[in-house]
Amino acid sequence: MNSTPAAVASALTFAWLGMVLGISFLEAPLKFRAPGVTIPVGLGIGRIVFRALNIAETVLAPAVVALVATGTPTTAVVVPVAVTALVLAVQLAVVRPRLNRRSDAVLAGEDPALRRSRAHLYYVALETVKLLSLIALGCALLSV
């Protein structure tokens, strides 16, 4: 792979990784521990923050894919970029709509304890896979 596209793709990958770490694994769980933050308030904040993250990801993913595609990438680069893109697509197309419906119900006054949803667990599992694939991709791009 050419060094300039690899360097730019690496920088974008690590920026993306930082966003995922900061939002999904730091902000999201901690906001509910803040004094006075109720479930509806936390959900409202989370929806705004995750919408912004997902918009950034929908810009970063095609940029990284395009940069990788301009060179002759190794399997060590192609596999994690494909996994990352696939996980993001599943999160946006399948899991996020379910989470949005669930948060809509809670924001409309439904007691969250009445009807549990596994969508959040799926999102966290996919976010963990995405995190690991971003680490692998960034490392593979640095070694080019």
mmCIF file of C-alpha atoms in Angstrom:
data_model
loop_
_atom_site.group_PDB
_atom_site.id
_atom_site.type_symbol
_atom_site.label_atom_id
_atom_site.label_comp_id
_atom_site.label_asym_id
_atom_site.label_seq_id
_atom_site.Cartn_x
_atom_site.Cartn_y
_atom_site.Cartn_z
ATOM 1 C CA MET A 1 0.000 0.000 0.000
ATOM 2 C CA ASN A 2 1.226 3.525 -0.772
ATOM 3 C CA SER A 3 2.635 5.319 2.252
ATOM 4 C CA THR A 4 0.649 8.571 1.966
ATOM 5 C CA PRO A 5 -2.826 6.971 1.783
ATOM 6 C CA ALA A 6 -1.768 4.538 4.523
ATOM 7 C CA ALA A 7 -0.644 7.408 6.765
ATOM 8 C CA VAL A 8 -3.862 9.360 6.239
ATOM 9 C CA ALA A 9 -5.997 6.224 6.708
ATOM 10 C CA SER A 10 -4.050 5.456 9.887
ATOM 11 C CA ALA A 11 -4.656 8.957 11.264
ATOM 12 C CA LEU A 12 -8.387 8.738 10.465
ATOM 13 C CA THR A 13 -8.572 5.255 11.984
ATOM 14 C CA PHE A 14 -6.999 6.349 15.261
ATOM 15 C CA ALA A 15 -9.209 9.458 15.402
ATOM 16 C CA TRP A 16 -12.225 7.178 14.903
ATOM 17 C CA LEU A 17 -10.907 4.813 17.582
ATOM 18 C CA GLY A 18 -10.600 7.735 20.000
ATOM 19 C CA MET A 19 -14.185 8.768 19.351
ATOM 20 C CA VAL A 20 -15.481 5.245 19.957
ATOM 21 C CA LEU A 21 -13.456 4.896 23.149
ATOM 22 C CA GLY A 22 -14.428 8.327 24.450
ATOM 23 C CA ILE A 23 -18.119 8.119 23.699
ATOM 24 C CA SER A 24 -19.087 4.465 23.837
ATOM 25 C CA PHE A 25 -16.828 3.291 26.611
ATOM 26 C CA LEU A 26 -16.484 6.454 28.729
ATOM 27 C CA GLU A 27 -19.285 8.974 28.239
ATOM 28 C CA ALA A 28 -22.164 6.557 27.762
ATOM 29 C CA PRO A 29 -21.785 4.562 30.983
ATOM 30 C CA LEU A 30 -20.648 7.510 33.117
ATOM 31 C CA LYS A 31 -23.462 9.936 32.300
ATOM 32 C CA PHE A 32 -25.983 7.872 34.264
ATOM 33 C CA ARG A 33 -23.810 8.127 37.379
ATOM 34 C CA ALA A 34 -23.873 11.925 37.420
ATOM 35 C CA PRO A 35 -26.049 13.455 40.145
ATOM 36 C CA GLY A 36 -29.502 14.393 38.912
ATOM 37 C CA VAL A 37 -29.293 12.574 35.583
ATOM 38 C CA THR A 38 -32.481 10.569 35.210
ATOM 39 C CA ILE A 39 -32.962 7.794 32.675
ATOM 40 C CA PRO A 40 -34.964 10.056 30.318
ATOM 41 C CA VAL A 41 -32.347 12.834 30.545
ATOM 42 C CA GLY A 42 -29.513 10.362 30.001
ATOM 43 C CA LEU A 43 -31.315 8.841 27.020
ATOM 44 C CA GLY A 44 -31.883 12.270 25.516
ATOM 45 C CA ILE A 45 -28.210 13.149 25.878
ATOM 46 C CA GLY A 46 -27.152 9.736 24.586
ATOM 47 C CA ARG A 47 -29.291 10.031 21.469
ATOM 48 C CA ILE A 48 -27.716 13.365 20.578
ATOM 49 C CA VAL A 49 -24.170 12.203 21.286
ATOM 50 C CA PHE A 50 -24.530 8.881 19.437
ATOM 51 C CA ARG A 51 -26.202 10.571 16.477
ATOM 52 C CA ALA A 52 -23.159 12.858 16.226
ATOM 53 C CA LEU A 53 -20.783 9.888 16.566
ATOM 54 C CA ASN A 54 -22.637 7.940 13.886
ATOM 55 C CA ILE A 55 -22.545 10.920 11.515
ATOM 56 C CA ALA A 56 -18.786 11.192 12.030
ATOM 57 C CA GLU A 57 -18.456 7.435 11.473
ATOM 58 C CA THR A 58 -20.441 7.605 8.226
ATOM 59 C CA VAL A 59 -17.876 10.142 7.001
ATOM 60 C CA LEU A 60 -14.817 8.317 8.343
ATOM 61 C CA ALA A 61 -15.729 4.816 7.125
ATOM 62 C CA PRO A 62 -15.942 5.621 3.391
ATOM 63 C CA ALA A 63 -12.861 7.836 3.663
ATOM 64 C CA VAL A 64 -10.812 5.027 5.231
ATOM 65 C CA VAL A 65 -12.162 2.474 2.737
ATOM 66 C CA ALA A 66 -11.337 4.780 -0.194
ATOM 67 C CA LEU A 67 -7.819 5.434 1.091
ATOM 68 C CA VAL A 68 -7.199 1.726 1.605
ATOM 69 C CA ALA A 69 -8.596 0.963 -1.854
ATOM 70 C CA THR A 70 -6.157 3.387 -3.535
ATOM 71 C CA GLY A 71 -3.206 1.201 -2.663
ATOM 72 C CA THR A 72 -2.536 -2.480 -2.824
ATOM 73 C CA PRO A 73 -3.580 -3.365 0.718
ATOM 74 C CA THR A 74 -2.531 -6.517 2.468
ATOM 75 C CA THR A 75 -4.970 -8.968 4.006
ATOM 76 C CA ALA A 76 -3.981 -7.558 7.397
ATOM 77 C CA VAL A 77 -5.503 -4.236 6.257
ATOM 78 C CA VAL A 78 -8.451 -5.499 4.194
ATOM 79 C CA VAL A 79 -9.935 -7.772 6.864
ATOM 80 C CA PRO A 80 -10.188 -5.213 9.689
ATOM 81 C CA VAL A 81 -11.431 -2.451 7.366
ATOM 82 C CA ALA A 82 -14.137 -4.805 6.077
ATOM 83 C CA VAL A 83 -15.087 -5.929 9.595
ATOM 84 C CA THR A 84 -15.245 -2.330 10.809
ATOM 85 C CA ALA A 85 -17.423 -1.225 7.892
ATOM 86 C CA LEU A 86 -19.710 -4.238 8.247
ATOM 87 C CA VAL A 87 -20.142 -3.750 11.996
ATOM 88 C CA LEU A 88 -20.951 -0.070 11.484
ATOM 89 C CA ALA A 89 -23.522 -0.947 8.810
ATOM 90 C CA VAL A 90 -25.219 -3.481 11.114
ATOM 91 C CA GLN A 91 -25.234 -1.012 13.982
ATOM 92 C CA LEU A 92 -26.794 1.731 11.858
ATOM 93 C CA ALA A 93 -29.267 -0.378 9.876
ATOM 94 C CA VAL A 94 -30.358 -2.963 12.442
ATOM 95 C CA VAL A 95 -29.506 -2.117 16.033
ATOM 96 C CA ARG A 96 -29.828 1.695 16.179
ATOM 97 C CA PRO A 97 -33.453 1.686 14.925
ATOM 98 C CA ARG A 98 -34.349 -0.764 17.713
ATOM 99 C CA LEU A 99 -32.560 1.378 20.283
ATOM 100 C CA ASN A 100 -34.352 4.472 18.979
ATOM 101 C CA ARG A 101 -37.764 2.779 19.296
ATOM 102 C CA ARG A 102 -36.901 1.715 22.823
ATOM 103 C CA SER A 103 -35.705 5.167 23.879
ATOM 104 C CA ASP A 104 -38.797 6.724 22.233
ATOM 105 C CA ALA A 105 -40.982 4.526 24.452
ATOM 106 C CA VAL A 106 -39.038 5.415 27.604
ATOM 107 C CA LEU A 107 -39.071 9.126 26.738
ATOM 108 C CA ALA A 108 -42.839 8.846 26.199
ATOM 109 C CA GLY A 109 -43.185 7.644 29.775
ATOM 110 C CA GLU A 110 -42.893 3.864 29.590
ATOM 111 C CA ASP A 111 -41.177 2.329 32.607
ATOM 112 C CA PRO A 112 -37.885 0.864 31.306
ATOM 113 C CA ALA A 113 -38.130 -2.013 33.792
ATOM 114 C CA LEU A 114 -41.418 -3.249 32.307
ATOM 115 C CA ARG A 115 -40.009 -4.403 28.993
ATOM 116 C CA ARG A 116 -36.313 -5.203 28.728
ATOM 117 C CA SER A 117 -34.513 -5.004 25.404
ATOM 118 C CA ARG A 118 -31.377 -6.836 24.313
ATOM 119 C CA ALA A 119 -30.630 -4.285 21.595
ATOM 120 C CA HIS A 120 -28.314 -2.403 23.940
ATOM 121 C CA LEU A 121 -26.307 -5.570 24.613
ATOM 122 C CA TYR A 122 -26.003 -6.216 20.875
ATOM 123 C CA TYR A 123 -24.835 -2.652 20.325
ATOM 124 C CA VAL A 124 -22.174 -2.963 23.039
ATOM 125 C CA ALA A 125 -20.980 -6.305 21.613
ATOM 126 C CA LEU A 126 -20.761 -4.827 18.116
ATOM 127 C CA GLU A 127 -19.031 -1.732 19.493
ATOM 128 C CA THR A 128 -16.426 -3.989 21.122
ATOM 129 C CA VAL A 129 -15.827 -5.819 17.826
ATOM 130 C CA LYS A 130 -15.542 -2.449 16.053
ATOM 131 C CA LEU A 131 -13.082 -1.222 18.683
ATOM 132 C CA LEU A 132 -10.863 -4.286 18.251
ATOM 133 C CA SER A 133 -11.019 -4.092 14.453
ATOM 134 C CA LEU A 134 -10.104 -0.382 14.536
ATOM 135 C CA ILE A 135 -7.075 -1.209 16.706
ATOM 136 C CA ALA A 136 -6.050 -3.990 14.307
ATOM 137 C CA LEU A 137 -6.581 -1.743 11.291
ATOM 138 C CA GLY A 138 -4.615 1.146 12.781
ATOM 139 C CA CYS A 139 -1.720 -1.136 13.697
ATOM 140 C CA ALA A 140 -1.739 -2.789 10.262
ATOM 141 C CA LEU A 141 -1.721 0.613 8.564
ATOM 142 C CA LEU A 142 1.193 1.784 10.703
ATOM 143 C CA SER A 143 3.235 -1.207 9.614
ATOM 144 C CA VAL A 144 2.795 -0.407 5.901
#
